[in-house]
Amino acid sequence: MASVRPKGKVAYDNRERVVVVTGGSQGIGHAISTAFVQSGAQVISLDLIANSDSDVIQTGIETIQCDVADTQACEAAVGQVIHKYQTIDVLVNNAAIQPVASYHPIHELDESVIRRMTDVNLLGYLRMARLVLPMMIQQNSGVIVNVASGQAHRTAREVGIYGPIKSANVMQTRQWAVEYARQGIRVVSVSPGAIDTPMVRASLETQGGEASLANRHPVGRIGKPEEVAAAVLWLTSEDAAFVTGTDLEVDGGLGAFGAFADPY
Ligand SMILES: NC(=O)c1ccc[n+]([C@@H]2O[C@H](COP(=O)([O-])OP(=O)(O)OC[C@H]3O[C@@H](n4cnc5c(N)ncnc54)[C@H](O)[C@@H]3O)[C@@H](O)[C@H]2O)c1
């Protein structure tokens, strides 16, 4: 069947919107930021990695160097965005870590790894939401997107910290959606399957190699960051005005694959 809309063509008009993405310098966050830029939005990425002026000109993504685990740095960054643009319409909580050192049973994990993952992946999402919500309440509109994971919904070995925190990201979504629904604010999440990003590339060996990882997805491949970005663009659009508190799995069927299903 012919596609109604040519693939890769961004159909959304985000020219009036200011979008803050955490972790927009690479991977899924970069694809989300790029998709928003292509649809006309003003995009500000808060990332540990500072982009050069030429990167900003080339990508259109403004970057503020910021560690989402650092409350003062987040306050300063959000303050800077509001001072410059007087609004924040969309927050994408995307910056999270899954270091190779975290792929161990929990009793073997170094506490510093657990603390850092909690501070970035769980409290980072909370910290950023708390900072943008007053602006969104004041303007009676806004969308928060939490990037969760397929590992929020089902188990795997050696993700005993990452998985439960990703589940918490889904519950943050539901809680905040309910709390702020009457104030014009929607809160949604996406749960990607394995996506081709530097994070996944760094852990391929731990996951049995690319072919094995691809084969665990019913579609037979891992996903592209742009495929997650496409879902985020829809979720943040007016087309999704009645969607809040929802988690959308963007995972090539991984979540539908049952424990009793025959392996490929
Ligand atoms: N890649 C996947 O297969 C996959 C699957 C499911 C969920 N996710 C989730 O998607 C999100 C993005 O993952 P990715 O694979 O693109 O990761 P990535 O490591 O490739 O990129 C993450 C980006 O976040 C930035 N970042 C990391 N820690 C930060 C901090 N403390 N403060 C500010 N910026 C920080 C990094 O500099 C980088 O630019 C994460 O929430 C991850 O848990 C990824």
PDB file of C-alpha atoms in Angstrom, residues 59-214:
ATOM      1  CA  THR A  59      22.329  21.415  13.178  1.00  0.00           C
ATOM      2  CA  GLY A  60      20.189  24.329  14.377  1.00  0.00           C
ATOM      3  CA  ILE A  61      20.274  22.785  17.865  1.00  0.00           C
ATOM      4  CA  GLU A  62      21.303  25.244  20.555  1.00  0.00           C
ATOM      5  CA  THR A  63      23.213  23.507  23.344  1.00  0.00           C
ATOM      6  CA  ILE A  64      23.664  24.445  26.959  1.00  0.00           C
ATOM      7  CA  GLN A  65      26.315  22.387  28.703  1.00  0.00           C
ATOM      8  CA  CYS A  66      24.554  20.914  31.703  1.00  0.00           C
ATOM      9  CA  ASP A  67      24.607  17.803  33.851  1.00  0.00           C
ATOM     10  CA  VAL A  68      20.989  16.829  34.596  1.00  0.00           C
ATOM     11  CA  ALA A  69      22.229  15.405  37.900  1.00  0.00           C
ATOM     12  CA  ASP A  70      23.233  18.908  38.995  1.00  0.00           C
ATOM     13  CA  THR A  71      20.230  20.859  40.309  1.00  0.00           C
ATOM     14  CA  GLN A  72      21.931  24.249  40.158  1.00  0.00           C
ATOM     15  CA  ALA A  73      23.115  23.681  36.586  1.00  0.00           C
ATOM     16  CA  CYS A  74      19.575  22.646  35.546  1.00  0.00           C
ATOM     17  CA  GLU A  75      18.064  25.693  37.279  1.00  0.00           C
ATOM     18  CA  ALA A  76      20.520  27.963  35.482  1.00  0.00           C
ATOM     19  CA  ALA A  77      19.875  26.303  32.105  1.00  0.00           C
ATOM     20  CA  VAL A  78      16.076  26.432  32.384  1.00  0.00           C
ATOM     21  CA  GLY A  79      16.318  30.029  33.632  1.00  0.00           C
ATOM     22  CA  GLN A  80      18.460  30.898  30.617  1.00  0.00           C
ATOM     23  CA  VAL A  81      15.925  29.371  28.206  1.00  0.00           C
ATOM     24  CA  ILE A  82      12.968  31.154  29.828  1.00  0.00           C
ATOM     25  CA  HIS A  83      14.853  34.447  29.916  1.00  0.00           C
ATOM     26  CA  LYS A  84      15.647  34.169  26.207  1.00  0.00           C
ATOM     27  CA  TYR A  85      12.397  32.709  24.835  1.00  0.00           C
ATOM     28  CA  GLN A  86       9.813  33.467  27.592  1.00  0.00           C
ATOM     29  CA  THR A  87       8.354  29.975  27.257  1.00  0.00           C
ATOM     30  CA  ILE A  88       9.033  26.243  27.236  1.00  0.00           C
ATOM     31  CA  ASP A  89       6.381  24.313  25.307  1.00  0.00           C
ATOM     32  CA  VAL A  90       7.916  20.843  25.304  1.00  0.00           C
ATOM     33  CA  LEU A  91      10.377  19.090  27.607  1.00  0.00           C
ATOM     34  CA  VAL A  92      11.884  15.819  26.415  1.00  0.00           C
ATOM     35  CA  ASN A  93      13.520  13.983  29.321  1.00  0.00           C
ATOM     36  CA  ASN A  94      15.931  11.815  27.373  1.00  0.00           C
ATOM     37  CA  ALA A  95      19.394  12.004  28.981  1.00  0.00           C
ATOM     38  CA  ALA A  96      20.070   8.726  30.743  1.00  0.00           C
ATOM     39  CA  ILE A  97      22.973   6.352  31.153  1.00  0.00           C
ATOM     40  CA  GLN A  98      23.450   2.607  31.029  1.00  0.00           C
ATOM     41  CA  PRO A  99      27.192   2.243  31.503  1.00  0.00           C
ATOM     42  CA  VAL A 100      28.889  -1.053  30.671  1.00  0.00           C
ATOM     43  CA  ALA A 101      29.828  -1.177  34.392  1.00  0.00           C
ATOM     44  CA  SER A 102      26.092  -1.516  35.181  1.00  0.00           C
ATOM     45  CA  TYR A 103      25.750  -4.868  33.369  1.00  0.00           C
ATOM     46  CA  HIS A 104      26.189  -7.031  36.487  1.00  0.00           C
ATOM     47  CA  PRO A 105      23.928  -8.699  39.035  1.00  0.00           C
ATOM     48  CA  ILE A 106      22.934  -6.078  41.630  1.00  0.00           C
ATOM     49  CA  HIS A 107      25.032  -7.536  44.476  1.00  0.00           C
ATOM     50  CA  GLU A 108      28.157  -7.032  42.375  1.00  0.00           C
ATOM     51  CA  LEU A 109      27.463  -3.436  41.410  1.00  0.00           C
ATOM     52  CA  ASP A 110      29.580  -0.602  42.636  1.00  0.00           C
ATOM     53  CA  GLU A 111      27.411   1.780  44.671  1.00  0.00           C
ATOM     54  CA  SER A 112      28.792   4.780  42.769  1.00  0.00           C
ATOM     55  CA  VAL A 113      27.295   3.338  39.537  1.00  0.00           C
ATOM     56  CA  ILE A 114      23.905   2.862  41.235  1.00  0.00           C
ATOM     57  CA  ARG A 115      23.954   6.397  42.640  1.00  0.00           C
ATOM     58  CA  ARG A 116      24.909   7.980  39.324  1.00  0.00           C
ATOM     59  CA  MET A 117      22.211   6.065  37.407  1.00  0.00           C
ATOM     60  CA  THR A 118      19.608   7.076  39.981  1.00  0.00           C
ATOM     61  CA  ASP A 119      20.703  10.688  39.937  1.00  0.00           C
ATOM     62  CA  VAL A 120      20.657  10.971  36.125  1.00  0.00           C
ATOM     63  CA  ASN A 121      17.955   8.518  34.984  1.00  0.00           C
ATOM     64  CA  LEU A 122      15.409   8.976  37.769  1.00  0.00           C
ATOM     65  CA  LEU A 123      16.081  12.239  39.586  1.00  0.00           C
ATOM     66  CA  GLY A 124      17.227  13.974  36.383  1.00  0.00           C
ATOM     67  CA  TYR A 125      13.736  13.463  34.878  1.00  0.00           C
ATOM     68  CA  LEU A 126      12.113  14.682  38.120  1.00  0.00           C
ATOM     69  CA  ARG A 127      14.474  17.652  38.453  1.00  0.00           C
ATOM     70  CA  MET A 128      13.788  18.875  34.921  1.00  0.00           C
ATOM     71  CA  ALA A 129      10.026  18.366  35.170  1.00  0.00           C
ATOM     72  CA  ARG A 130       9.890  20.340  38.437  1.00  0.00           C
ATOM     73  CA  LEU A 131      11.770  23.198  36.798  1.00  0.00           C
ATOM     74  CA  VAL A 132       9.622  23.518  33.655  1.00  0.00           C
ATOM     75  CA  LEU A 133       6.220  22.871  35.279  1.00  0.00           C
ATOM     76  CA  PRO A 134       5.735  26.358  36.797  1.00  0.00           C
ATOM     77  CA  MET A 135       6.112  27.880  33.303  1.00  0.00           C
ATOM     78  CA  MET A 136       3.750  25.309  31.768  1.00  0.00           C
ATOM     79  CA  ILE A 137       1.170  25.858  34.540  1.00  0.00           C
ATOM     80  CA  GLN A 138       1.390  29.615  34.039  1.00  0.00           C
ATOM     81  CA  GLN A 139       0.751  29.305  30.293  1.00  0.00           C
ATOM     82  CA  ASN A 140      -1.813  26.509  30.777  1.00  0.00           C
ATOM     83  CA  SER A 141      -0.114  24.328  28.150  1.00  0.00           C
ATOM     84  CA  GLY A 142       2.879  22.079  27.647  1.00  0.00           C
ATOM     85  CA  VAL A 143       3.969  18.541  26.927  1.00  0.00           C
ATOM     86  CA  ILE A 144       6.541  16.488  28.830  1.00  0.00           C
ATOM     87  CA  VAL A 145       7.937  13.381  27.158  1.00  0.00           C
ATOM     88  CA  ASN A 146       9.871  10.861  29.235  1.00  0.00           C
ATOM     89  CA  VAL A 147      12.072   8.500  27.239  1.00  0.00           C
ATOM     90  CA  ALA A 148      11.667   5.193  29.091  1.00  0.00           C
ATOM     91  CA  SER A 149      12.649   1.801  27.613  1.00  0.00           C
ATOM     92  CA  GLY A 150      11.417  -1.659  26.704  1.00  0.00           C
ATOM     93  CA  GLN A 151      13.357  -2.641  29.818  1.00  0.00           C
ATOM     94  CA  ALA A 152      10.758  -0.721  31.860  1.00  0.00           C
ATOM     95  CA  HIS A 153       8.268  -3.428  30.977  1.00  0.00           C
ATOM     96  CA  ARG A 154      10.132  -6.699  31.007  1.00  0.00           C
ATOM     97  CA  THR A 155      13.156  -8.300  32.562  1.00  0.00           C
ATOM     98  CA  ALA A 156      16.605  -9.147  31.347  1.00  0.00           C
ATOM     99  CA  ARG A 157      19.716 -10.262  33.137  1.00  0.00           C
ATOM    100  CA  GLU A 158      22.093  -7.602  34.448  1.00  0.00           C
ATOM    101  CA  VAL A 159      19.752  -4.617  34.139  1.00  0.00           C
ATOM    102  CA  GLY A 160      18.664  -4.723  37.797  1.00  0.00           C
ATOM    103  CA  ILE A 161      19.097  -0.958  38.278  1.00  0.00           C
ATOM    104  CA  TYR A 162      18.404   0.364  34.772  1.00  0.00           C
ATOM    105  CA  GLY A 163      15.153  -1.625  34.293  1.00  0.00           C
ATOM    106  CA  PRO A 164      13.448  -0.629  37.567  1.00  0.00           C
ATOM    107  CA  ILE A 165      14.408   3.032  37.061  1.00  0.00           C
ATOM    108  CA  LYS A 166      12.961   2.929  33.526  1.00  0.00           C
ATOM    109  CA  SER A 167       9.733   1.509  35.045  1.00  0.00           C
ATOM    110  CA  ALA A 168       9.773   4.474  37.390  1.00  0.00           C
ATOM    111  CA  ASN A 169       9.985   6.778  34.347  1.00  0.00           C
ATOM    112  CA  VAL A 170       6.723   5.219  33.100  1.00  0.00           C
ATOM    113  CA  MET A 171       5.100   5.777  36.513  1.00  0.00           C
ATOM    114  CA  GLN A 172       6.425   9.340  36.623  1.00  0.00           C
ATOM    115  CA  THR A 173       4.593   9.796  33.317  1.00  0.00           C
ATOM    116  CA  ARG A 174       1.293   8.494  34.690  1.00  0.00           C
ATOM    117  CA  GLN A 175       1.522  10.353  37.985  1.00  0.00           C
ATOM    118  CA  TRP A 176       2.387  13.700  36.431  1.00  0.00           C
ATOM    119  CA  ALA A 177      -0.188  13.258  33.642  1.00  0.00           C
ATOM    120  CA  VAL A 178      -2.959  12.869  36.201  1.00  0.00           C
ATOM    121  CA  GLU A 179      -1.632  15.623  38.455  1.00  0.00           C
ATOM    122  CA  TYR A 180      -1.422  18.275  35.726  1.00  0.00           C
ATOM    123  CA  ALA A 181      -4.120  17.262  33.218  1.00  0.00           C
ATOM    124  CA  ARG A 182      -6.465  20.097  34.283  1.00  0.00           C
ATOM    125  CA  GLN A 183      -3.662  22.602  33.785  1.00  0.00           C
ATOM    126  CA  GLY A 184      -3.360  21.933  30.083  1.00  0.00           C
ATOM    127  CA  ILE A 185      -0.237  19.813  30.431  1.00  0.00           C
ATOM    128  CA  ARG A 186       0.166  16.395  28.851  1.00  0.00           C
ATOM    129  CA  VAL A 187       2.795  13.890  29.984  1.00  0.00           C
ATOM    130  CA  VAL A 188       3.659  10.896  27.820  1.00  0.00           C
ATOM    131  CA  SER A 189       6.504   8.428  27.434  1.00  0.00           C
ATOM    132  CA  VAL A 190       8.092   6.299  24.759  1.00  0.00           C
ATOM    133  CA  SER A 191       9.692   2.921  25.364  1.00  0.00           C
ATOM    134  CA  PRO A 192      12.195   2.126  22.635  1.00  0.00           C
ATOM    135  CA  GLY A 193      13.491  -1.344  21.836  1.00  0.00           C
ATOM    136  CA  ALA A 194      17.197  -1.529  20.960  1.00  0.00           C
ATOM    137  CA  ILE A 195      18.084   1.555  18.929  1.00  0.00           C
ATOM    138  CA  ASP A 196      21.317   2.150  17.046  1.00  0.00           C
ATOM    139  CA  THR A 197      23.007   4.776  19.240  1.00  0.00           C
ATOM    140  CA  PRO A 198      26.433   5.207  20.863  1.00  0.00           C
ATOM    141  CA  MET A 199      24.948   3.816  24.110  1.00  0.00           C
ATOM    142  CA  VAL A 200      23.946   0.553  22.440  1.00  0.00           C
ATOM    143  CA  ARG A 201      27.135   0.346  20.365  1.00  0.00           C
ATOM    144  CA  ALA A 202      29.156   0.587  23.614  1.00  0.00           C
ATOM    145  CA  SER A 203      27.394  -2.448  25.076  1.00  0.00           C
ATOM    146  CA  LEU A 204      27.032  -4.662  21.976  1.00  0.00           C
ATOM    147  CA  GLU A 205      29.536  -7.203  23.259  1.00  0.00           C
ATOM    148  CA  THR A 206      27.615  -7.542  26.536  1.00  0.00           C
ATOM    149  CA  GLN A 207      24.429  -8.134  24.515  1.00  0.00           C
ATOM    150  CA  GLY A 208      25.868 -10.949  22.379  1.00  0.00           C
ATOM    151  CA  GLY A 209      26.604  -8.818  19.307  1.00  0.00           C
ATOM    152  CA  GLU A 210      24.436  -6.894  16.843  1.00  0.00           C
ATOM    153  CA  ALA A 211      22.955  -9.902  15.026  1.00  0.00           C
ATOM    154  CA  SER A 212      21.763 -11.453  18.269  1.00  0.00           C
ATOM    155  CA  LEU A 213      20.260  -8.168  19.450  1.00  0.00           C
ATOM    156  CA  ALA A 214      18.523  -7.621  16.096  1.00  0.00           C
TER     157      ALA A 214
END
